[in-house]
Every structure is written in C-alpha cells, then in structure tokens.
Short mmCIF file of C-alpha atoms and ligand atoms in Angstrom, two decimals:
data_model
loop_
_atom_site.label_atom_id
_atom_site.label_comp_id
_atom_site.label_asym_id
_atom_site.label_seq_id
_atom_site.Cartn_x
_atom_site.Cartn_y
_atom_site.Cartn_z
CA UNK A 591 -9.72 -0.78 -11.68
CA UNK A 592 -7.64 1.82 -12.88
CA UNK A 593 -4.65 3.58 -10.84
CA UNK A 594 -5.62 6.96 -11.67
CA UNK A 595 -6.97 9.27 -9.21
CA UNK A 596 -9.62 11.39 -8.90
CA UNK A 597 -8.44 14.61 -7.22
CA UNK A 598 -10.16 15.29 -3.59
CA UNK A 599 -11.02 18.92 -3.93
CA UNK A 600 -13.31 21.33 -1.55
CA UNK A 601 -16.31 20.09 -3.81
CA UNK A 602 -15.65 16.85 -3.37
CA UNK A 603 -18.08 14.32 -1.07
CA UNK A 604 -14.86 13.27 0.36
CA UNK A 605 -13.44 16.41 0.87
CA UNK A 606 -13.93 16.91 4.65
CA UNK A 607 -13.20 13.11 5.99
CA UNK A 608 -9.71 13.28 3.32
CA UNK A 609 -8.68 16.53 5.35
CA UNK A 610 -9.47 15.36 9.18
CA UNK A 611 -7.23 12.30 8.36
CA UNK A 612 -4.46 14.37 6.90
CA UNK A 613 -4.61 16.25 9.87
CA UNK A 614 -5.51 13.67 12.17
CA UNK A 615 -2.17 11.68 10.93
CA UNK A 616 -0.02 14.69 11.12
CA UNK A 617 -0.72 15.58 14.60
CA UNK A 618 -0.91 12.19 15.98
CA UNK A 619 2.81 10.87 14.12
CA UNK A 620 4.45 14.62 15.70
CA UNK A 621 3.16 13.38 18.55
CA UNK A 622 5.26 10.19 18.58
CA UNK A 623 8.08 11.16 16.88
CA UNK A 624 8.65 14.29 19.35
CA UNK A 625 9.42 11.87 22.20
CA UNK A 626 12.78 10.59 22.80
CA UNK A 627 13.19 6.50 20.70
CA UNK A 628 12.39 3.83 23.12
CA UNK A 629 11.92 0.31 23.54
CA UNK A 630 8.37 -1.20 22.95
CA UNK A 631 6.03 -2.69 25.77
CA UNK A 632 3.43 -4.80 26.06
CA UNK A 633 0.59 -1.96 26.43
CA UNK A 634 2.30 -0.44 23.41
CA UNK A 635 0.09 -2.65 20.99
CA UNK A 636 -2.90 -2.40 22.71
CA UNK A 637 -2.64 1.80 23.00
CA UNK A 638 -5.04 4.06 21.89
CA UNK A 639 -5.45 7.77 21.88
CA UNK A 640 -8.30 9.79 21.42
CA UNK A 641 -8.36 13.86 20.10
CA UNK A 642 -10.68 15.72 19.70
CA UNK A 643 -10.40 18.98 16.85
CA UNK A 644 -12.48 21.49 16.50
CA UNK A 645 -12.37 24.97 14.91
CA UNK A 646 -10.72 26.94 17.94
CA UNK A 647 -8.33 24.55 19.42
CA UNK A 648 -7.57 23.13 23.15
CA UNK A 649 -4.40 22.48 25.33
CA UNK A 650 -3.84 18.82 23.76
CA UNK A 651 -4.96 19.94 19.78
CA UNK A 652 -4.67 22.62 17.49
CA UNK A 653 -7.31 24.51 15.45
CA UNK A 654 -8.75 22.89 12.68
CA UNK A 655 -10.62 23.63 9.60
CA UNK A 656 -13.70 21.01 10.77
CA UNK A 657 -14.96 19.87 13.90
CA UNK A 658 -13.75 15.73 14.16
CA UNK A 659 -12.76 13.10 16.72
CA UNK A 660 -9.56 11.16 15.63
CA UNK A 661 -7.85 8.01 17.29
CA UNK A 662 -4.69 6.60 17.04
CA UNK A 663 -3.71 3.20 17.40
CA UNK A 664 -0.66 1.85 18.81
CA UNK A 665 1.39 4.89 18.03
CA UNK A 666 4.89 3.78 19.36
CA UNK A 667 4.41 0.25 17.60
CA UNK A 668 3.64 2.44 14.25
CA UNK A 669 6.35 4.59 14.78
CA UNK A 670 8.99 1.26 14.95
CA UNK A 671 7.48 -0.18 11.62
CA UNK A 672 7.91 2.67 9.83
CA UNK A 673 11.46 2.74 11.07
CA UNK A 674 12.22 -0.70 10.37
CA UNK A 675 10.55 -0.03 6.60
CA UNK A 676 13.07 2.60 6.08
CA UNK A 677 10.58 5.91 6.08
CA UNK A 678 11.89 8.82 6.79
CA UNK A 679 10.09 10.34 9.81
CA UNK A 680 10.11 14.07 8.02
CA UNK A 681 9.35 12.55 4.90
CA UNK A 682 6.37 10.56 6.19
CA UNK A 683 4.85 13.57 7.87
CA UNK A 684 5.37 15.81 4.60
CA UNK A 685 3.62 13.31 2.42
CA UNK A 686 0.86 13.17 4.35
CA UNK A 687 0.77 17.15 4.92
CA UNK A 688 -3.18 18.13 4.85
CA UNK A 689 -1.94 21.53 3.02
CA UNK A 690 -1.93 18.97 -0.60
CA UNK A 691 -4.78 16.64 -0.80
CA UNK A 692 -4.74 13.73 -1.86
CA UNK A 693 -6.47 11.59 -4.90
CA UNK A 694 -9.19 9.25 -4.46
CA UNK A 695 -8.67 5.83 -6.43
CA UNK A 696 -12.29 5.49 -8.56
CA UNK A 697 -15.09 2.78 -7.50
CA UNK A 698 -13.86 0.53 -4.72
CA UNK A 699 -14.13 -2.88 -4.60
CA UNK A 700 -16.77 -5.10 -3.62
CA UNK A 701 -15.76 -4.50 0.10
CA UNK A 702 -16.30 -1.32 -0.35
CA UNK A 703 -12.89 0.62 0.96
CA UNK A 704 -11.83 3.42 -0.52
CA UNK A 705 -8.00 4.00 -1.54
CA UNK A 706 -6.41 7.60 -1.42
CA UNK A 707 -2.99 8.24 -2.72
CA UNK A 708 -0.46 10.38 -0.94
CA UNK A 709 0.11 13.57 -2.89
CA UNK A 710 3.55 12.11 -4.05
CA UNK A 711 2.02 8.73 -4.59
CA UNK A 712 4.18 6.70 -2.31
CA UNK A 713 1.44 6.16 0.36
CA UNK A 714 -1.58 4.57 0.16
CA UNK A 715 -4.61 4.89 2.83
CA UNK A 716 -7.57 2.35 2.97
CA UNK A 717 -10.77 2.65 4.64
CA UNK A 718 -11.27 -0.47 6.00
CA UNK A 719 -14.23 -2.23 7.97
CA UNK A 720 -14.37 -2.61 11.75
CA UNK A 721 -13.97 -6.50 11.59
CA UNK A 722 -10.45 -5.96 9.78
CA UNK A 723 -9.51 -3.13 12.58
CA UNK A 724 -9.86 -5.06 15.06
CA UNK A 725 -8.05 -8.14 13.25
CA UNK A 726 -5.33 -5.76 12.57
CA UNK A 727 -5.27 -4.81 16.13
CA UNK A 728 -5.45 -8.61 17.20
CA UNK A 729 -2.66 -9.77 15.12
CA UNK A 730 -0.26 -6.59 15.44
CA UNK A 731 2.29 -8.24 17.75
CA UNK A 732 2.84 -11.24 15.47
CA UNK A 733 3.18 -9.23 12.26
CA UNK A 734 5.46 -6.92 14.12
CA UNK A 735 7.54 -10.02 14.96
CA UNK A 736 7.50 -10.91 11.31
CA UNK A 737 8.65 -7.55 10.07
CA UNK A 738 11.31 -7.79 12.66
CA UNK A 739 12.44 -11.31 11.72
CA UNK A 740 12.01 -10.40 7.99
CA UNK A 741 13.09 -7.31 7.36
CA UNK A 742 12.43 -8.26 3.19
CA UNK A 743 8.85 -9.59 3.70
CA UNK A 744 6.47 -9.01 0.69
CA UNK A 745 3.23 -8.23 3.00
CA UNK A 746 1.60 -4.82 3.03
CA UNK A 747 3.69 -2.69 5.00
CA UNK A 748 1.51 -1.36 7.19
CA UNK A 749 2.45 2.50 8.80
CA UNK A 750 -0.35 3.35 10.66
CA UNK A 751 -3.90 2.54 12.11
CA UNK A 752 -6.40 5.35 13.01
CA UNK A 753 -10.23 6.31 13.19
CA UNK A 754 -11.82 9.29 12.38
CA UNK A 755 -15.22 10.40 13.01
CA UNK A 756 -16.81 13.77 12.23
CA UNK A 757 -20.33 15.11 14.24
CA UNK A 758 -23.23 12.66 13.57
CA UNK A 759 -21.21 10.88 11.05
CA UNK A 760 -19.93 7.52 10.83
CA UNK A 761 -16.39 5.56 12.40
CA UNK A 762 -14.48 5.49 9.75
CA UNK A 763 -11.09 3.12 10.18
CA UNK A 764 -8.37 3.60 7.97
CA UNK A 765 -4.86 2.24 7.40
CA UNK A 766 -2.00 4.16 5.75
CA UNK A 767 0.46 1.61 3.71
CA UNK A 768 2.92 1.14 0.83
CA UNK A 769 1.72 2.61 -2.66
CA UNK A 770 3.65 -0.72 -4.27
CA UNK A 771 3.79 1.34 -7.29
CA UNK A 772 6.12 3.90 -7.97
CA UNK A 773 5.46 7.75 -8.84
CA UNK A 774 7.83 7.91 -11.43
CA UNK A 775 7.24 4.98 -14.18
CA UNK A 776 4.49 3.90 -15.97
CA UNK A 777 3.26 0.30 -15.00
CA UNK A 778 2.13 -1.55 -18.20
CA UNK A 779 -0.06 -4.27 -16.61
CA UNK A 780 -1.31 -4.61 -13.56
CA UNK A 781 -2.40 -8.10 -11.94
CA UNK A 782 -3.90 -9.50 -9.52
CA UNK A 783 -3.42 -12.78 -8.44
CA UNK A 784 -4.69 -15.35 -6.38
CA UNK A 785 -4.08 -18.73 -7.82
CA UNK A 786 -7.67 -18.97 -8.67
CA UNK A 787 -9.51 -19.34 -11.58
CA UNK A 788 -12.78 -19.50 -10.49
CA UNK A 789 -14.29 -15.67 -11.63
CA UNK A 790 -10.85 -14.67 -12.18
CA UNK A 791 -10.66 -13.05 -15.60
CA UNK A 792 -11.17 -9.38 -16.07
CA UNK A 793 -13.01 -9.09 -19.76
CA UNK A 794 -10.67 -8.77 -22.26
CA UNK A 795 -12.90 -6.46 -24.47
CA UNK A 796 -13.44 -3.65 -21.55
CA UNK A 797 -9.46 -3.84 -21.51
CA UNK A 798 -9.82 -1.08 -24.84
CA UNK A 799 -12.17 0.83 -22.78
CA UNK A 800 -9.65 0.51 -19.83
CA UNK A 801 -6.62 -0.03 -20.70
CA UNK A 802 -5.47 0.11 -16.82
CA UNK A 803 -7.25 -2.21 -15.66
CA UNK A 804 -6.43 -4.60 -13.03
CA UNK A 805 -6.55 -7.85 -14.90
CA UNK A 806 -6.31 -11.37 -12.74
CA UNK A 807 -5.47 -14.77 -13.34
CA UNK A 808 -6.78 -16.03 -16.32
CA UNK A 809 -6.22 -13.01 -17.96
CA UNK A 810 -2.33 -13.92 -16.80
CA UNK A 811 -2.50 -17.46 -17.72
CA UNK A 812 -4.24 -16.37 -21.56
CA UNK A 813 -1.24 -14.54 -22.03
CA UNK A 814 1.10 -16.77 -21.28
CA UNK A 815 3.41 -14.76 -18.68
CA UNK A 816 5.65 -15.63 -16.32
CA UNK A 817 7.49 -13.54 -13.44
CA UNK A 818 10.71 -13.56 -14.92
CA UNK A 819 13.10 -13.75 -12.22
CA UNK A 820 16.34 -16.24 -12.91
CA UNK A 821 17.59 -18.46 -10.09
CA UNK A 822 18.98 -16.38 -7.38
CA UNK A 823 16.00 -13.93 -7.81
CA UNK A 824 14.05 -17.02 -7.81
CA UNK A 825 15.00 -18.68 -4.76
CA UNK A 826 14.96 -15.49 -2.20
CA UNK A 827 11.00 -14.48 -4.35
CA UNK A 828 9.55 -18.07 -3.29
CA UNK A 829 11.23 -18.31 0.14
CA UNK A 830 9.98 -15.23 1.46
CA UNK A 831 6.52 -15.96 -0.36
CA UNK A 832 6.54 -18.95 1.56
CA UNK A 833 7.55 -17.36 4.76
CA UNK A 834 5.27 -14.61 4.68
CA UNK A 835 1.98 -16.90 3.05
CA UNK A 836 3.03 -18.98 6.56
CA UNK A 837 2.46 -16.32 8.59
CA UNK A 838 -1.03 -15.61 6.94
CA UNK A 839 -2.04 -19.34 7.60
CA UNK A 840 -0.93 -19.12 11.05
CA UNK A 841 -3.47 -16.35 11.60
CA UNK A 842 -6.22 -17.84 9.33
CA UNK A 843 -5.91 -15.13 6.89
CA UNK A 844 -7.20 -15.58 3.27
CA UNK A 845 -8.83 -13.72 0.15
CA UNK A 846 -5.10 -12.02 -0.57
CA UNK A 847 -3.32 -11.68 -3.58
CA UNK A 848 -0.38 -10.75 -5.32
CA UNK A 849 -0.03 -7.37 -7.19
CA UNK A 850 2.11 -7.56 -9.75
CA UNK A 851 2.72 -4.46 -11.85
CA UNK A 852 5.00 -4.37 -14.94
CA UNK A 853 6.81 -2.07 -16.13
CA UNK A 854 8.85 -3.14 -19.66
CA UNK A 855 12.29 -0.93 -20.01
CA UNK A 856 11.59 -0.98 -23.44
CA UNK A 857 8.38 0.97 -23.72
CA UNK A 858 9.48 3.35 -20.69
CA UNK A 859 7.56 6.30 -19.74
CA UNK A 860 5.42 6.55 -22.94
CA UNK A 861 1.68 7.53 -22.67
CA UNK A 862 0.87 10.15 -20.36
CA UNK A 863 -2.32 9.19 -19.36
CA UNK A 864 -2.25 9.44 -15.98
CA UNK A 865 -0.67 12.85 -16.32
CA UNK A 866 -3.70 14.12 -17.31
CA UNK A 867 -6.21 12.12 -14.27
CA UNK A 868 -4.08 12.23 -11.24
CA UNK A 869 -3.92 15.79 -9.89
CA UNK A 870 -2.79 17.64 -6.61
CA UNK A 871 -4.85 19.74 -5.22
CA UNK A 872 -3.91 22.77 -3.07
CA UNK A 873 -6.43 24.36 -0.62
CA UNK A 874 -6.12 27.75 0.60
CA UNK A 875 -4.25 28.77 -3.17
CA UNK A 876 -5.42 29.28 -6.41
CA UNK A 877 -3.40 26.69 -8.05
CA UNK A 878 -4.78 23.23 -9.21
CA UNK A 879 -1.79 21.84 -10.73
CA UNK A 880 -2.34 19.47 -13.59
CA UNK A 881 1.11 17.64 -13.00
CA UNK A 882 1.87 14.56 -13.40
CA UNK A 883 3.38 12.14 -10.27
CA UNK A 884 6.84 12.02 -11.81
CA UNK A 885 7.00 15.79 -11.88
CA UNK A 886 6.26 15.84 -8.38
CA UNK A 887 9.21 14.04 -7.25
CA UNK A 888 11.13 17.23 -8.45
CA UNK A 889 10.73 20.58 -6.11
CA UNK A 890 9.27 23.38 -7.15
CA UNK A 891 11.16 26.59 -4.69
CA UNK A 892 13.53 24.00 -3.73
CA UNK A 893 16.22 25.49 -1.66
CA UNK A 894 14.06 27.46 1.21
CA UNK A 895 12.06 23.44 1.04
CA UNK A 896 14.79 21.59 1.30
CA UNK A 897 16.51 23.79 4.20
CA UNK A 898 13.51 23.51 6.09
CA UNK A 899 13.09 19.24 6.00
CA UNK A 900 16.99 19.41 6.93
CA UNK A 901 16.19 21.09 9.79
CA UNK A 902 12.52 19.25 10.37
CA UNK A 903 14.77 15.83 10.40
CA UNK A 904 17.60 17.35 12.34
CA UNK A 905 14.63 18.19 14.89
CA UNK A 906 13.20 14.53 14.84
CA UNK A 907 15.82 12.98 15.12
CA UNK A 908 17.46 15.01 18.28
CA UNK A 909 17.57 12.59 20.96
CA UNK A 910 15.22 15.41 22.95
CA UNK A 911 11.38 15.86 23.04
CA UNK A 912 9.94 18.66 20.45
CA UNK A 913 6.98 20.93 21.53
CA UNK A 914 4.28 20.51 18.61
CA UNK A 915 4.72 23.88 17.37
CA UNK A 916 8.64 23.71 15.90
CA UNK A 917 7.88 20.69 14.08
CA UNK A 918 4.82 22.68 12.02
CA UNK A 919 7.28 24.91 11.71
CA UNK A 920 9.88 23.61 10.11
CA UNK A 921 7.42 21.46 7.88
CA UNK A 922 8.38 22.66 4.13
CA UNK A 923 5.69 22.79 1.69
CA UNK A 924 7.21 20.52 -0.96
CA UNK A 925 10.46 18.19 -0.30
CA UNK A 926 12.58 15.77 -2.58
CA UNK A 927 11.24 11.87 -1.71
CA UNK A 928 13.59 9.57 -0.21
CA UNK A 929 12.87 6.19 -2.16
CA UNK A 930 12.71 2.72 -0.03
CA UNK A 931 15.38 1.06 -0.82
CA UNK A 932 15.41 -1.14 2.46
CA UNK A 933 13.64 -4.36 1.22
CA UNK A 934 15.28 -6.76 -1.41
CA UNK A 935 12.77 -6.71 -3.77
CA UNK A 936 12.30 -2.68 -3.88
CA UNK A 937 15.84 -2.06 -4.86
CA UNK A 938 15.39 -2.11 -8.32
CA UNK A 939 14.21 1.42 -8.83
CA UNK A 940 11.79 1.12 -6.03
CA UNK A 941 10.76 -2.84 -7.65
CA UNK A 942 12.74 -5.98 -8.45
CA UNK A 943 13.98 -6.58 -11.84
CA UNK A 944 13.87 -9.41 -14.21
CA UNK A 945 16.46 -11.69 -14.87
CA UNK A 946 17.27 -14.72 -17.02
CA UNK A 947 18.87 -17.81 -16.31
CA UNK A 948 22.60 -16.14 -15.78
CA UNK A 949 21.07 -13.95 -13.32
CA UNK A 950 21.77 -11.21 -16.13
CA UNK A 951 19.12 -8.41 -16.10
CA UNK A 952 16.35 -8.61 -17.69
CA UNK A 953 13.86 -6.65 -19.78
CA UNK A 954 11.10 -5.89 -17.36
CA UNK A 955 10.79 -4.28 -13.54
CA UNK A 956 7.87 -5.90 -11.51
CA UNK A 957 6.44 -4.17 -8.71
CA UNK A 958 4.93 -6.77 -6.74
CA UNK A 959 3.83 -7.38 -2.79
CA UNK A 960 0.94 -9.35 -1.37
CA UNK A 961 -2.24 -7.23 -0.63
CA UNK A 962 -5.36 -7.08 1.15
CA UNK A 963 -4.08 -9.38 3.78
CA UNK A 964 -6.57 -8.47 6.51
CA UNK A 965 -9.56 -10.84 5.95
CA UNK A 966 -10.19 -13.27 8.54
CA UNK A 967 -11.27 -16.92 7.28
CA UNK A 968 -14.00 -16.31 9.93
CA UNK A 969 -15.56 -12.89 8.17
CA UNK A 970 -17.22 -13.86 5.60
CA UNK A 971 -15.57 -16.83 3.94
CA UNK A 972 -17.40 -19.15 5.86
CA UNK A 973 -20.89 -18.57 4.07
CA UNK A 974 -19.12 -18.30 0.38
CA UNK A 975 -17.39 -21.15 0.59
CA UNK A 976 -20.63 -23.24 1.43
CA UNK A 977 -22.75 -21.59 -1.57
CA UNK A 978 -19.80 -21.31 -4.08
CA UNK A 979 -18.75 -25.02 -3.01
CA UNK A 980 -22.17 -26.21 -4.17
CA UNK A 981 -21.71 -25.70 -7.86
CA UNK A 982 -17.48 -25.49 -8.70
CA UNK A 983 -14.83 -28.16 -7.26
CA UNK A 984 -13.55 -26.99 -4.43
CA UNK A 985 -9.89 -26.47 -5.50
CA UNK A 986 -10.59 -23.75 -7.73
CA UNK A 987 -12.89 -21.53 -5.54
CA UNK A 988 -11.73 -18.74 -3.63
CA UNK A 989 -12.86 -19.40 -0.42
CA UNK A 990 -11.36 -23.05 0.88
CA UNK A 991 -10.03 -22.66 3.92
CA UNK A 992 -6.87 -20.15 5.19
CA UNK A 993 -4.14 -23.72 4.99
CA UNK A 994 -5.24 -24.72 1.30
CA UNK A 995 -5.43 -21.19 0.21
CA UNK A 996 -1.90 -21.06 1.22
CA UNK A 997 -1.17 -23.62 -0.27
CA UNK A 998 -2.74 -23.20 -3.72
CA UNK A 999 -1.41 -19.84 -3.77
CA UNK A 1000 2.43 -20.59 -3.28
CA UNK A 1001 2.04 -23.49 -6.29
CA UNK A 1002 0.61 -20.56 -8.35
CA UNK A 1003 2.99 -18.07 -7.76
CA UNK A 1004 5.95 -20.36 -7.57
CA UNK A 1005 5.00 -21.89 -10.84
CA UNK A 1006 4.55 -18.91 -12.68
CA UNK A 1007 7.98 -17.18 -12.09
CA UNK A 1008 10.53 -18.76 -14.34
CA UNK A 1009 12.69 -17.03 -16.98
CA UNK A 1010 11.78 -17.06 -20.58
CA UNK A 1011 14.29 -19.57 -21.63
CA UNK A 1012 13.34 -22.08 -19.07
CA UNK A 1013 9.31 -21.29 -20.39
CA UNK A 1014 10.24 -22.25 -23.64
CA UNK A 1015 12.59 -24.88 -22.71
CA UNK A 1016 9.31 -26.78 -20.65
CA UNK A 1017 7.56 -26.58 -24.09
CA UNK A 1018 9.81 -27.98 -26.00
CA UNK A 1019 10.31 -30.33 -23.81
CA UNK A 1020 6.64 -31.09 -23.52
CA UNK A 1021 6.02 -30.99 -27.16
CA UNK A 1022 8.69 -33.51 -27.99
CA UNK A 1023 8.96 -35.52 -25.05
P1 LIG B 612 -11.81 -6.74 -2.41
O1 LIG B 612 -11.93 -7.15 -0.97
O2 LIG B 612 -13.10 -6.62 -3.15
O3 LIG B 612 -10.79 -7.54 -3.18
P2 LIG B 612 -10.52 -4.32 -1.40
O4 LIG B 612 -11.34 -3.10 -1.27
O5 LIG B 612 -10.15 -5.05 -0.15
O6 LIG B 612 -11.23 -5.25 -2.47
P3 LIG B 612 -7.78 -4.56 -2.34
O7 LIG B 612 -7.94 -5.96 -2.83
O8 LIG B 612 -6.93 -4.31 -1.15
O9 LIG B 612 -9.21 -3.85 -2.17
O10 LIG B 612 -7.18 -3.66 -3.52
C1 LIG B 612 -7.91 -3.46 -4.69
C2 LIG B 612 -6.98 -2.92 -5.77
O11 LIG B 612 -6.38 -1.70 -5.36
C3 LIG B 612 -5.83 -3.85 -6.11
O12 LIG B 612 -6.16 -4.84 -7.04
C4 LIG B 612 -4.82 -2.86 -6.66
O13 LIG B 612 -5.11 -2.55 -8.01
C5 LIG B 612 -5.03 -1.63 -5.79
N1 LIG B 612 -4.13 -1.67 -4.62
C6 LIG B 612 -4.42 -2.17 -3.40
N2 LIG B 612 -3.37 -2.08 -2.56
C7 LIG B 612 -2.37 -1.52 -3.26
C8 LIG B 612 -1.00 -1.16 -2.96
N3 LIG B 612 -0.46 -1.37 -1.75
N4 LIG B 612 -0.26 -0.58 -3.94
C9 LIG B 612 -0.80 -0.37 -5.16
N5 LIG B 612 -2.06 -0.67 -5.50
C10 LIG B 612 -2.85 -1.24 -4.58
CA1 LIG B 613 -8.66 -8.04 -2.90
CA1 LIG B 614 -10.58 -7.05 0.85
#
C-alpha cells in the first residue's frame, strides 16, 4: 500500500460520505468544546448523540450541502483524549474543516476500511466495521485509563468515534486518529510488523512497481534491519511496548502491528513523488492545488488566518460557553499546525530518532506506533486460526490466541531494536564464538 492519496473531489464516489463527516465532526467537536471543561462521568463513555442535517437547517443543526444523519460517541471522553494527546482544540477543528477535502488512501485492506487523510496530513480517519465500534465503545474506559496512566503510550491515539448515514444508504462508523507519519518528510520504508512470518513478505519485485509499499516482516528480516535505538531509547521503546501490548492482552485484542516508517537524514526530502499524488481539494473555488503536504504546513494569506485561530482558541478556551455561530466564525481558512510534541517518542521532529550505543544520535528518524488495535480475538480469529493451524506450526501463524500474540510480538520487536554496533558485535560474536 502506498501513502499517497487520491484526492476526494465532487466527482468522486466518496465525495458526499467524505463531506457529511467533515461536517458531521466539525459540528459535533464545537459542540463539546463550547461548554465550559469538566470532569468525566460514568454516562460520559456510554453517550451518544444523534443530528440530523439536511439542506435548510433546524434549531439543533445548521444547513448543509446533503441531507445525512450523524452520531457522536462519547463526546466529552473524546474531547479529554485529545487534550491529554496535546491537540489543539482550534487546530483539530481546522484540520478537519469540510471547506478542504480530504485524500482517500488507494485500495483498502482485506477488511475493507477505507483511510482518509486530513488536508494537512496529521489526521487520519478509518471506516471501520460495526463489530470494532462497538469493541471500541466496550473498551473505552480502560484505554482511557491507559492514556491517562501513560501519557507516552505507542497505541493509536484515538480522537474521535462517530457514524454517519446518508438517505437509504448504509451506517458507516468511522474513527479519526494519529496520521503517525509526518507532513513534512519523506518516509523511506514503511513496515509493518507483526512478529510473524507466516504470509508476511510483500514481493520484492512489485517493490519497482511500488516503491511505497508497505513491506512486512520478512521483507524486514531479508534486509537485515534493526530499530536502531541505543540503551536509554531502548529501555523506555520496550517498556512501554510491553505496557501497552499488556493492555491489548488484557482485552483479548490481536491482529496489530507495528508501523514503522523511516526516514534516513541522509537522503532527506529527495523525490517528490507524493507531491505530485496527494492533492487538496477546495469546493466552492476554482483552485485544485497540486501542492505538496510540506507546502501546506506554510500559510498561504497568513496574517488575516492566523488572527482569526488566535481569536478561535482565545474563544475555546474562555472558561464560558460559545453559541455555534462565533466559533464558524472565527474559523480561518488555512492556519500554521501545531506539531505533537507531547509523547516521548514524537519529539524527534514529530518521531523518535536513532541512536547508537552512547546514546549519540543517530542517522535515521522512525515514525513508529502500534496500529489496527481494534480486532477482537473473538471476530474472526477464531475460524483462521483453526484452518491456518491445520497446515503451518502454530507459532508462526497469525492468529494464536490474544496472550501468545503478545507475547511473540514483544520478542519480535524487542529483538529487532538494537544499534548497529551491537548488530555487528552479535555476529561477530556468533561467527567466532
Ligand atoms: P487489515 O485488517 O487487512 O490489516 P485494515 O484495513 O485494518 O487492514 P490497518 O492495518 O489499520 O488497515 O492499516 C493498513 C495500512 O494503512 C498500514 O499498514 C499503514 O500503511 C496505513 N496506516 C494505518 N494506520 C496508520 C496511521 N495511524 N498512520 C499512518 N499510516 C497508517
Ligand atoms: Ca492490519
Ligand atoms: Ca484490521
């Protein structure tokens, strides 16, 4: 899979369903965000909302473009995570303004989600399936409690849940989350890994076809790399692997992985492939602006933009309820992106740095997390581990159980992050030992 986009235009299939969540999110997080900060409750994590838009607008909704029903889940819980991640509330709300549409990430998966980008390419939606909404919904309190308790973890950060559903069409649930990639450098390689071998290689000779491919473990293994983080980086890595991978066995989750995307120093911002795929699209004006992510990070009409999210956050962030209407306002059309720079292992220009053995820095910035943690052992794992069990030994399948996946996948990860030196140092070792 390549991270390029495909932009969502007016003639797009996608078109109408990309805009009613734009504008489903934007209404629903002003919402929240009007209200005066409070504690959460209980009956905060089991909340719903339901709105209705249509083209001529009621008391509780504004006019929209399309007639759709939209639903928000546990707003106020939502509204804490993103705090505790570090968003900016303005911010948020102008990435995920429905006046820029998004890009659509090319053929999904086998589970068949689809990925948008964020116009600035910091957030991520997912379409996901009912079984996984409700799981989310199910296990919300205890990876709330995580988040709170680890404030560095390495899961998906996840900054809202919602459903959208136009006339006569289909519930669709979605998810908006961390882009772990950044807008603004180039990512070499991109892996996937689960600490599996078993139909884990991506083929090497559609790599020239595609050269962005989202290779996976044996690809990783052929090539002999290693996540090169020195001690210190080491230890705090594998200890909140380990704490977060415990959380996921707790809850029988399994089927995740770890993206890792590289980005080497030395090569920088070379090719400008992407430049060319992932574009913006602007509906209501003429322009279809071929620019690249980076260039989006800088502001176009700048000043009157950035006086207006100065006052947007000023507004939010007033200890006093907003009506609605001064928040749309005061929402600018373009604004400069605050990066995270919360979690540990974002710091590094948004990803975590290598380093060798003297904790010196290194050659290479990894952008890593573990993804697609939503799959209950109970889905569909149950029936694939039976037929795949029948002809491969059981420790190198996929689908064993939520504990030994775990398990298998800390050993991976763990053993593949070591510095260079210590790499070769094992093979000498080995070769003359
Ligand atoms: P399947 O269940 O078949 O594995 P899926 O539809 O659940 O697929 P994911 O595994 O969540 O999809 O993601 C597929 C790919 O999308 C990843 O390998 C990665 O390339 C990209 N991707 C997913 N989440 C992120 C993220 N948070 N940041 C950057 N890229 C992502
Ligand atoms: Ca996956
Ligand atoms: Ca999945």
């Amino acid at each position: 899979r390549v991270v390029v986009g495909t932009k969502v235009d007016q003639h797009h299939v996608n078109w109408v369903t990309a805009y009613n969540m734009l504008t489903g999110i934007r209404f629903c997080v002003s919402r929240t965000n009007a209200k005066i900060d409070r504690d959460l409750t209980d009956a905060d994590f089991d909340a719903k909302h339901k709105f209705s838009f249509d083209i001529t607008g009621n008391e509780l909704t504004p006019s929209a473009k399309y007639d759709f029903k939209f639903k928000d889940y546990a707003p106020w819980v939502f509204r804490h995570l993103r705090s505790k991640f570090g968003l900016d509330p303005a911010d948020y709300l102008v990435s995920l303004t429905s006046k820029y549409i998004l890009s659509e990430l090319g053929s999904p998966g086998k589970s068949g989600s689809f990925f948008y980008f964020s116009r600035d390419y910091k957030y991520i939606i997912k379409t996901i399936h009912h079984a996984e909404h409700k799981f989310l919904r199910k296990i919300l309190r205890d990876y709330y409690s995580h988040v709170q308790e680890n404030p560095n973890t390495l899961l998906s950060q996840f900054y809202g849940l919602h459903r959208v559903k136009i006339p006569y069409g289909r519930k669709i649930h979605f998810v908006v989350m961390n882009n772990l990639f950044p807008p603004h450098r180039d990512i070499h390689r991109t892996f996937d890994l689960k600490g599996s071998t078993i139909g884990r290689d991506f083929k090497e000779d559609e790599l020239e076809k595609n050269p962005r491919a989202t290779l996976k473990d044996l690809n990783w293994l052929r090539r002999n790399l290693h996540l090169e983080f020195g001690p210190t980086k080491k230890d705090a890595f594998v200890e909140q692997m380990q704490k977060d991978v415990a959380l996921l066995q707790k809850l029988k989750i399994m089927d995740y992985s770890m993206l890792v995307g590289i980005h080497d120093l030395q090569r920088g911002n070379e090719d400008k492939l992407r430049d060319k795929t992932l574009q913006v699209f602007q509906p209501g004006g003429h322009k279809s602006e071929d620019q690249p992510p980076n260039m989006l990070m800088r502001t176009p009409s700048k000043l009157e933009n950035a006086r207006k999210a100065q006052e947007l956050r000023q507004l939010i962030k007033n200890e006093k309820p907003v009506p609605m209407g001064q928040i749309l306002d005061k929402m600018p059309d373009e604004m400069a992106g605050g990066h995270r720079k919360h979690s540990y292992f974002y710091s590094d220009d948004g990803g975590f740095r290598a380093t060798h053995e003297n904790d010196m820095a290194g050659e290479e910035i990894y952008y890593l997390g573990i993804i697609d943690c939503l799959t209950h052992y109970s889905m569909i794992k149950r029936f694939e581990h039976f037929w795949k069990g029948l002809s491969s030994p059981e420790s190198q399948i996929s689908a064993i159980p939520p504990e030994r996946y775990g398990d298998r996948f800390i050993r991976f990860i763990s053993g593949i992050t070591k510095t260079r030196e210590r790499a070769e140092a094992e093979k000498e070792q080995c070769e003359h030992g």
